[in-house]
Structure formats: structure tokens, C-alpha cells
CSV table of C-alpha atoms in Angstrom, one decimal:
chain,number,residue,atom,x,y,z
A,153,MET,CA,173.6,-160.7,-174.7
A,154,MET,CA,170.9,-160.0,-172.0
A,155,LYS,CA,171.4,-161.5,-168.6
A,156,GLN,CA,168.6,-163.6,-167.3
A,157,LEU,CA,167.1,-162.2,-164.1
A,158,SER,CA,167.4,-164.7,-161.4
A,159,SER,CA,164.3,-165.6,-159.5
A,160,PHE,CA,164.0,-164.5,-155.9
A,161,LYS,CA,161.8,-165.2,-152.8
A,162,ILE,CA,160.4,-162.8,-150.2
A,163,ILE,CA,160.9,-164.4,-146.8
A,164,TYR,CA,158.6,-163.1,-144.1
A,165,SER,CA,159.8,-163.4,-140.5
A,166,LYS,CA,157.4,-164.9,-138.0
A,167,THR,CA,157.7,-161.7,-135.9
A,168,TRP,CA,156.7,-159.5,-138.9
A,169,LEU,CA,153.6,-161.6,-139.6
A,170,VAL,CA,152.5,-161.5,-136.0
A,171,ALA,CA,152.9,-157.7,-136.0
A,172,VAL,CA,150.8,-157.3,-139.2
A,173,SER,CA,148.1,-159.6,-137.8
A,174,LEU,CA,147.9,-157.5,-134.6
A,175,LEU,CA,147.6,-154.3,-136.6
A,176,LEU,CA,144.8,-155.7,-138.7
A,177,ALA,CA,142.9,-156.8,-135.6
A,178,LEU,CA,142.9,-153.2,-134.1
A,179,PRO,CA,139.6,-151.5,-134.6
A,180,MET,CA,139.6,-148.2,-136.5
A,181,ALA,CA,137.7,-145.0,-135.5
A,182,GLY,CA,134.1,-145.5,-136.4
A,183,GLN,CA,133.9,-149.2,-135.8
A,184,ASN,CA,131.2,-150.6,-133.5
A,185,PHE,CA,131.1,-153.4,-131.1
A,186,GLN,CA,128.9,-154.7,-128.3
A,187,SER,CA,130.0,-155.3,-124.7
A,188,GLY,CA,127.4,-156.5,-122.2
A,189,GLN,CA,124.1,-154.9,-123.0
A,190,LEU,CA,125.5,-151.7,-124.5
A,191,TRP,CA,127.0,-150.9,-127.9
A,192,TYR,CA,130.0,-148.7,-128.5
A,193,ARG,CA,131.7,-146.8,-131.3
A,194,VAL,CA,135.5,-146.3,-131.5
A,195,THR,CA,136.1,-142.6,-131.5
A,196,ASP,CA,139.9,-142.5,-130.9
A,197,ALA,CA,141.8,-145.7,-131.9
A,198,THR,CA,145.1,-144.2,-130.7
A,199,ASN,CA,144.0,-143.4,-127.2
A,200,LYS,CA,141.4,-146.2,-127.1
A,201,HIS,CA,138.3,-144.0,-126.5
A,202,VAL,CA,134.8,-145.1,-127.3
A,203,SER,CA,131.3,-143.6,-127.2
A,204,VAL,CA,128.1,-145.4,-126.1
A,205,ILE,CA,125.8,-145.6,-129.1
A,206,ALA,CA,122.3,-146.7,-129.9
A,207,PRO,CA,121.9,-150.5,-130.5
A,208,GLN,CA,123.2,-151.6,-133.9
A,209,ASP,CA,121.3,-154.9,-133.8
A,210,THR,CA,118.6,-154.9,-136.5
A,211,ASN,CA,116.3,-157.1,-134.3
A,212,PRO,CA,113.8,-154.7,-132.6
A,213,ALA,CA,113.7,-157.1,-129.6
A,214,ASN,CA,117.3,-156.0,-128.8
A,215,SER,CA,116.6,-152.3,-128.6
A,216,TYR,CA,117.5,-150.6,-125.4
A,217,ALA,CA,113.8,-150.0,-124.6
A,218,GLN,CA,113.5,-153.8,-124.6
A,219,THR,CA,116.7,-154.7,-122.9
A,220,LEU,CA,117.3,-152.0,-120.3
A,221,SER,CA,115.1,-150.9,-117.3
A,222,GLY,CA,115.5,-149.3,-114.0
A,223,ALA,CA,118.9,-148.0,-112.9
A,224,ILE,CA,121.8,-148.6,-115.3
A,225,THR,CA,125.5,-148.0,-114.9
A,226,ILE,CA,127.8,-147.0,-117.8
A,227,PRO,CA,131.2,-148.7,-117.2
A,228,GLN,CA,134.4,-146.6,-117.4
A,229,THR,CA,136.2,-149.3,-119.4
A,230,VAL,CA,134.9,-152.0,-121.7
A,231,THR,CA,136.5,-154.9,-123.6
A,232,ASN,CA,135.9,-155.8,-127.2
A,233,ASN,CA,136.0,-159.2,-128.9
A,234,ASN,CA,139.7,-159.0,-129.3
A,235,SER,CA,140.2,-158.6,-125.5
A,236,GLN,CA,141.3,-154.9,-125.9
A,237,GLN,CA,140.3,-152.5,-123.3
A,238,TRP,CA,138.7,-149.1,-124.1
A,239,THR,CA,137.7,-146.1,-122.1
A,240,VAL,CA,134.2,-144.6,-122.3
A,241,THR,CA,134.4,-140.9,-122.9
A,242,GLU,CA,131.2,-140.0,-124.7
A,243,ILE,CA,127.5,-140.7,-124.8
A,244,ASP,CA,126.7,-140.5,-128.5
A,245,GLU,CA,123.8,-138.6,-130.0
A,246,LYS,CA,120.4,-140.3,-129.7
A,247,ALA,CA,122.1,-143.1,-127.7
A,248,PHE,CA,119.1,-143.5,-125.3
A,249,ASN,CA,116.6,-141.4,-127.3
A,250,GLY,CA,113.1,-142.2,-126.1
A,251,VAL,CA,114.1,-145.1,-123.8
A,252,SER,CA,111.4,-144.6,-121.2
A,253,THR,CA,112.3,-147.8,-119.3
A,254,ILE,CA,115.4,-146.4,-117.5
A,255,THR,CA,115.0,-144.5,-114.2
A,256,ALA,CA,118.5,-143.7,-113.2
A,257,VAL,CA,121.9,-143.5,-114.9
A,258,THR,CA,125.4,-143.6,-113.4
A,259,LEU,CA,128.1,-142.2,-115.7
A,260,PRO,CA,131.8,-142.9,-115.2
A,261,PRO,CA,134.2,-140.0,-114.4
A,262,SER,CA,135.8,-140.4,-117.8
A,263,VAL,CA,132.7,-139.1,-119.7
A,264,MET,CA,133.4,-135.7,-121.3
A,265,VAL,CA,130.6,-135.4,-123.9
A,266,ILE,CA,126.9,-136.1,-123.8
A,267,GLY,CA,125.7,-135.8,-127.4
A,268,ASN,CA,122.6,-134.2,-129.0
A,269,LEU,CA,119.3,-135.9,-128.1
A,270,ALA,CA,121.2,-138.5,-126.1
A,271,PHE,CA,118.5,-138.8,-123.4
A,272,TYR,CA,115.7,-137.0,-125.2
A,273,ARG,CA,112.3,-137.9,-123.9
A,274,THR,CA,113.6,-140.4,-121.4
A,275,THR,CA,110.4,-139.6,-119.5
A,276,ASN,CA,111.1,-141.8,-116.4
A,277,LEU,CA,114.8,-140.9,-116.0
A,278,ALA,CA,114.7,-139.2,-112.6
A,279,SER,CA,118.5,-139.0,-111.8
A,280,ILE,CA,121.9,-138.9,-113.5
A,281,ASN,CA,125.3,-137.8,-112.3
A,282,PHE,CA,127.3,-135.3,-114.3
A,283,PRO,CA,131.1,-135.9,-114.0
A,284,ALA,CA,133.4,-133.1,-113.3
A,285,ALA,CA,135.2,-133.7,-116.6
A,286,LEU,CA,132.0,-133.2,-118.6
A,287,SER,CA,132.7,-130.4,-121.1
A,288,TYR,CA,129.6,-130.6,-123.4
A,289,ILE,CA,125.9,-131.3,-123.1
A,290,GLY,CA,124.4,-131.4,-126.5
A,291,VAL,CA,121.3,-130.0,-128.2
A,292,SER,CA,118.1,-131.4,-126.5
A,293,ALA,CA,120.2,-133.9,-124.7
A,294,PHE,CA,117.7,-134.2,-121.8
A,295,GLU,CA,114.8,-132.4,-123.3
A,296,GLU,CA,111.5,-133.7,-121.9
A,297,SER,CA,113.3,-136.1,-119.6
A,298,GLY,CA,112.1,-136.9,-116.1
A,299,LEU,CA,115.1,-135.5,-114.3
A,300,THR,CA,114.4,-134.0,-110.9
A,301,LYS,CA,117.8,-132.7,-110.2
A,302,ALA,CA,120.8,-131.5,-112.2
A,303,ASP,CA,124.1,-131.0,-110.4
A,304,ILE,CA,126.7,-130.0,-113.1
A,305,PRO,CA,130.0,-129.2,-111.3
A,306,GLY,CA,132.3,-128.8,-114.3
A,307,VAL,CA,133.2,-126.1,-116.8
A,308,THR,CA,130.5,-127.3,-119.1
A,309,PHE,CA,129.0,-126.0,-122.3
A,310,ILE,CA,125.2,-126.5,-122.2
A,311,ALA,CA,123.7,-126.3,-125.7
A,312,THR,CA,120.3,-125.2,-127.1
A,313,THR,CA,117.2,-126.7,-125.4
A,314,ALA,CA,119.5,-129.2,-123.5
A,315,PHE,CA,117.0,-129.4,-120.6
A,316,GLN,CA,114.0,-127.7,-122.1
A,317,ARG,CA,110.6,-128.9,-120.8
A,318,CYS,CA,112.1,-131.0,-117.9
A,319,LYS,CA,109.0,-130.3,-115.9
A,320,ASN,CA,110.2,-132.3,-112.9
A,321,LEU,CA,113.5,-130.5,-112.6
A,322,ALA,CA,113.4,-128.9,-109.1
A,323,GLN,CA,117.1,-128.5,-108.2
A,324,LEU,CA,119.8,-127.0,-110.4
A,325,SER,CA,123.5,-126.4,-109.6
A,326,ILE,CA,125.8,-125.0,-112.3
A,327,PRO,CA,128.7,-123.3,-110.4
A,328,GLN,CA,131.2,-123.3,-113.3
A,329,VAL,CA,129.2,-123.6,-116.5
A,330,ASN,CA,130.6,-121.6,-119.3
A,331,CYS,CA,127.6,-121.4,-121.6
A,332,LEU,CA,123.8,-121.5,-121.1
A,333,GLY,CA,122.5,-122.3,-124.6
A,334,VAL,CA,119.4,-120.7,-126.0
A,335,ASN,CA,116.3,-122.1,-124.2
A,336,SER,CA,118.6,-124.4,-122.3
A,337,PHE,CA,116.3,-124.6,-119.2
A,338,ALA,CA,113.1,-123.1,-120.8
A,339,PHE,CA,109.8,-124.3,-119.4
A,340,CYS,CA,111.3,-126.1,-116.4
A,341,THR,CA,108.2,-125.4,-114.5
A,342,SER,CA,109.3,-127.0,-111.2
A,343,LEU,CA,112.5,-125.0,-110.8
A,344,THR,CA,112.2,-122.5,-108.0
A,345,SER,CA,115.7,-121.1,-107.6
A,346,VAL,CA,118.9,-120.7,-109.5
A,347,THR,CA,122.3,-119.2,-109.1
A,348,VAL,CA,123.8,-118.0,-112.4
A,349,PRO,CA,127.6,-118.1,-112.1
A,350,ALA,CA,130.0,-115.4,-113.5
A,351,SER,CA,131.6,-118.1,-115.6
A,352,ALA,CA,128.5,-118.3,-117.8
A,353,ARG,CA,129.6,-115.4,-120.1
A,354,LEU,CA,126.1,-114.2,-120.7
A,355,GLN,CA,125.2,-112.6,-124.1
A,356,GLU,CA,128.6,-113.7,-125.5
A,357,GLU,CA,129.2,-116.0,-128.4
A,358,VAL,CA,130.7,-119.1,-126.8
A,359,SER,CA,132.3,-121.9,-128.8
A,360,PRO,CA,132.3,-125.5,-127.4
A,361,ASN,CA,135.4,-127.6,-127.5
A,362,VAL,CA,133.6,-130.3,-129.5
A,363,GLN,CA,134.1,-131.0,-133.2
A,364,ASN,CA,131.3,-129.8,-135.4
A,365,ALA,CA,129.3,-128.3,-132.5
A,366,PRO,CA,128.0,-124.8,-133.2
A,367,SER,CA,128.7,-121.8,-130.9
A,368,GLU,CA,125.9,-120.4,-128.7
A,369,GLU,CA,124.9,-116.9,-127.6
A,370,SER,CA,125.0,-117.7,-123.9
A,371,GLY,CA,122.0,-117.0,-121.7
A,372,VAL,CA,119.4,-116.1,-124.3
A,373,ASN,CA,116.0,-117.3,-123.2
A,374,ALA,CA,117.8,-119.6,-120.8
A,375,PHE,CA,115.1,-119.8,-118.2
A,376,PHE,CA,112.2,-118.7,-120.4
A,377,GLY,CA,108.8,-119.8,-119.1
A,378,GLY,CA,110.1,-120.9,-115.6
A,379,SER,CA,106.7,-120.2,-114.0
A,380,GLU,CA,107.8,-121.2,-110.5
A,381,LEU,CA,111.2,-119.6,-110.5
A,382,LYS,CA,111.3,-117.2,-107.5
A,383,GLY,CA,114.9,-117.0,-106.2
A,384,VAL,CA,117.5,-115.8,-108.7
A,385,THR,CA,121.0,-115.0,-107.7
A,386,ILE,CA,123.3,-113.3,-110.2
A,387,GLU,CA,126.9,-113.7,-109.3
A,388,ASP,CA,129.2,-110.6,-109.2
A,389,GLY,CA,131.3,-110.5,-112.4
A,390,ILE,CA,128.4,-110.9,-114.8
A,391,GLN,CA,128.0,-107.9,-117.1
A,392,ASN,CA,124.9,-108.8,-119.1
A,393,ILE,CA,121.5,-110.1,-118.3
A,394,ALA,CA,120.9,-111.9,-121.6
A,395,GLY,CA,118.0,-111.3,-123.9
A,396,GLY,CA,114.8,-113.0,-122.8
A,397,MET,CA,116.7,-114.8,-120.1
A,398,PHE,CA,113.9,-114.6,-117.5
A,399,SER,CA,111.0,-113.8,-119.8
A,400,GLU,CA,107.7,-115.3,-118.6
A,401,CYS,CA,109.1,-116.2,-115.2
A,402,ARG,CA,106.0,-115.0,-113.5
A,403,SER,CA,106.9,-115.8,-109.9
A,404,ILE,CA,109.9,-113.5,-109.5
A,405,ALA,CA,109.0,-110.7,-107.2
A,406,LYS,CA,112.4,-109.0,-106.5
A,407,MET,CA,115.7,-108.9,-108.3
A,408,GLU,CA,119.1,-107.8,-106.9
A,409,LEU,CA,121.7,-107.3,-109.6
A,410,PRO,CA,125.4,-107.0,-108.7
A,411,ALA,CA,127.3,-103.8,-109.5
A,412,SER,CA,129.1,-105.7,-112.3
A,413,VAL,CA,125.9,-105.7,-114.4
A,414,ASN,CA,126.0,-103.0,-117.1
A,415,TYR,CA,123.5,-104.2,-119.6
A,416,ILE,CA,119.9,-105.5,-119.4
A,417,ARG,CA,119.3,-107.0,-122.8
A,418,LYS,CA,116.1,-107.1,-125.0
A,419,GLY,CA,113.2,-108.7,-123.2
A,420,ALA,CA,115.3,-109.9,-120.3
A,421,PHE,CA,112.4,-109.7,-117.8
A,422,SER,CA,109.5,-109.3,-120.1
A,423,CYS,CA,106.2,-110.7,-118.7
A,424,CYS,CA,107.6,-111.2,-115.2
A,425,ARG,CA,104.2,-110.2,-113.9
A,426,SER,CA,105.0,-110.6,-110.2
A,427,LEU,CA,108.2,-108.4,-110.4
A,428,GLU,CA,107.7,-105.6,-107.9
A,429,SER,CA,111.2,-104.2,-107.7
A,430,ILE,CA,114.7,-104.5,-109.1
A,431,ASN,CA,118.0,-103.1,-107.8
A,432,MET,CA,120.4,-102.3,-110.6
A,433,PRO,CA,123.1,-100.1,-109.1
A,434,ARG,CA,125.5,-99.8,-112.1
A,435,VAL,CA,123.4,-100.6,-115.1
A,436,THR,CA,124.2,-98.3,-118.1
A,437,THR,CA,121.9,-99.8,-120.8
A,438,ILE,CA,118.3,-101.1,-120.7
A,439,GLU,CA,117.3,-102.5,-124.1
A,440,LEU,CA,114.0,-102.9,-125.9
A,441,SER,CA,111.1,-104.3,-123.9
A,442,ALA,CA,113.5,-105.3,-121.1
A,443,PHE,CA,110.6,-105.0,-118.5
A,444,SER,CA,107.6,-105.1,-120.7
A,445,LEU,CA,104.4,-106.3,-119.0
A,446,CYS,CA,106.0,-106.5,-115.6
A,447,GLY,CA,104.0,-105.9,-112.4
A,448,PHE,CA,106.0,-103.1,-110.8
A,449,LYS,CA,104.4,-101.6,-107.7
A,450,GLY,CA,105.0,-97.9,-107.1
A,451,ASP,CA,107.9,-96.2,-108.9
A,452,LEU,CA,110.7,-98.0,-110.8
A,453,VAL,CA,113.9,-96.4,-109.7
A,454,ILE,CA,116.3,-96.0,-112.6
A,455,PRO,CA,119.8,-95.2,-111.4
A,456,SER,CA,121.8,-92.2,-112.8
A,457,THR,CA,124.3,-94.6,-114.4
A,458,VAL,CA,121.7,-95.5,-117.1
A,459,LYS,CA,122.6,-93.7,-120.3
A,460,THR,CA,120.5,-95.7,-122.8
A,461,ILE,CA,116.9,-96.9,-122.6
A,462,GLY,CA,115.3,-98.9,-125.4
A,463,LEU,CA,111.8,-98.3,-126.8
A,464,CYS,CA,108.9,-99.6,-124.7
A,465,PHE,CA,111.3,-100.9,-122.0
A,466,PHE,CA,108.6,-101.3,-119.5
A,467,LEU,CA,105.3,-101.1,-121.4
């Protein structure tokens, strides 16, 4: 004879129910919320990190171009609808793309990433601070912005065209930067001087510490077309002058390279039409068109250390 199964009940404790409800209330990575005038996306639910993102409201009247103007401050911590506190660590890609109404931005010290096109064509943005913790400035992040000064103190990866065509950029400080992406400061026509730090790893393939971000060949065409660039300091420790790095910088008259420089790469100083002289005490290799269409006066002194000279290196 089969025994009849007795009925049973599952009894949930009040504590267990409260715990489950709290877990369900926690935002997951990728969820968005608004706090104040800005929108945020959860990037790390465990550590409670968020990124500032473009407005998610479908009403055009609530776009940042309509709601933000003048100087704005990005808070270090924000609170969502569940009264949970989050730390702002990123400015998301395209977050302020084309928002011409903002003139200054203050970032909190917690920001480590500025994404691709984050401030692209913010034509009236004259100033922004770059936190010491900043590790990545994305592709075209400030391209065609109105910045007049960039003081980037940290060990920062600067991606392709990050500051390209910032025509008002007159002051630049990058003492610890580890990568100068292709065309990163190209056509910055107000820039008159720059110090390139040994940390920049010129002509090396440098990988950023950011998920899905591509590596860069550091220094290539970095200051291309800087027509007013006159004073260039290359720090001791640099081994390469990257390909096209100072091409079309037509105001450079003299260059002093440290003894650490061994290679002048392809087209490094091409079309530097005011270049009268260059001191390169320990260079061993001068590549193709390195000094093509330059304006040397008198004799160009090539040191005895040079073992390889590329075709048309100064024609």
C-alpha cells in the first residue's frame, strides 16, 4: 500500500524576506538613474561605481544643451532613488558631446576615465581639471573643444585625436603621461611650447588599462600641424622621436635632443620649414623623410654615431 504524502508548508522568516527585498532593490551594472541634472550608469554594482552619461530622457527639452550652461561641477558621490550612495569614476562616451552651452567643468578626484567623444565639440568649454587618478582620455574626447589649458598630472593614456583641433589650447602640461595617441594634439595651433616626458614611451605600442580600448603607437603625429609650436623640450630617457611627431610644426627653429635619443622616425620633422639646426648627439638611425622640406641654414651636422639614414631624409 502506498503511503500518502503529507502536505507541507514553506515558512519564510521576516528577516529572509527583508534580505531578498533589499537584494532586488540593488541596481545592477548597466542600470541608469538620474540625480540632480545629470544621468548616471552603474558600472560596478559591487564597489558602487557609476559613470556620467548622456541624458536618457526622451524629451529633447531635457537634453544637457537645454539644461546645463556656464560652469558645472560633477559630484564625487551621488544618491539614487533607493537612497544608495555611488562614487563617480567615469565620464561616459559622448556624455557631453556637442554641448556648447558649458564653459567650465570641475571633475571630482575619483574620476579615472574620460570616454570617447565625451566632450567632443564643446566649443565654449574653456577649462576643465584633470584629476591625478585619471588613467584614460578617450578617442576624440576633447576634439574641437574650446579648451585653453590642459594640465594632466597623472600617468594617463591619451588616445587618438583626444585634443585634435583644440585651436585655443595654449598651455599643456603632461609630466607623467604614458601614451600620446596618434594625432592626439594635432592642429593645436595656439600651442607654443611643450615638454615631452620620458614616460611617454614614444614609438612603442602602449595598451590602456581600460576594457575594450585599443592600444596606441605612442607619439605618432602627436603634434602634427602645430603651426605656432616653437619651444620643444624632449626629456632625457626618450629613445625615439616618433614618426611625424612634429611634422608641419613650421615655427620650430632649433631642436636639442638628449643623448638618450637613438632613433628619429619617419617624417618626424618633415615640413618644419623654420628648422635651422638640430643637435642629436647620440642618434644612430634617421628614417625616411625625417627632415624633408625643412629650412636648414648652412650645413646639417650628422654625428658619427649615425649608422643608418633613410631615403630622402632631408629632401
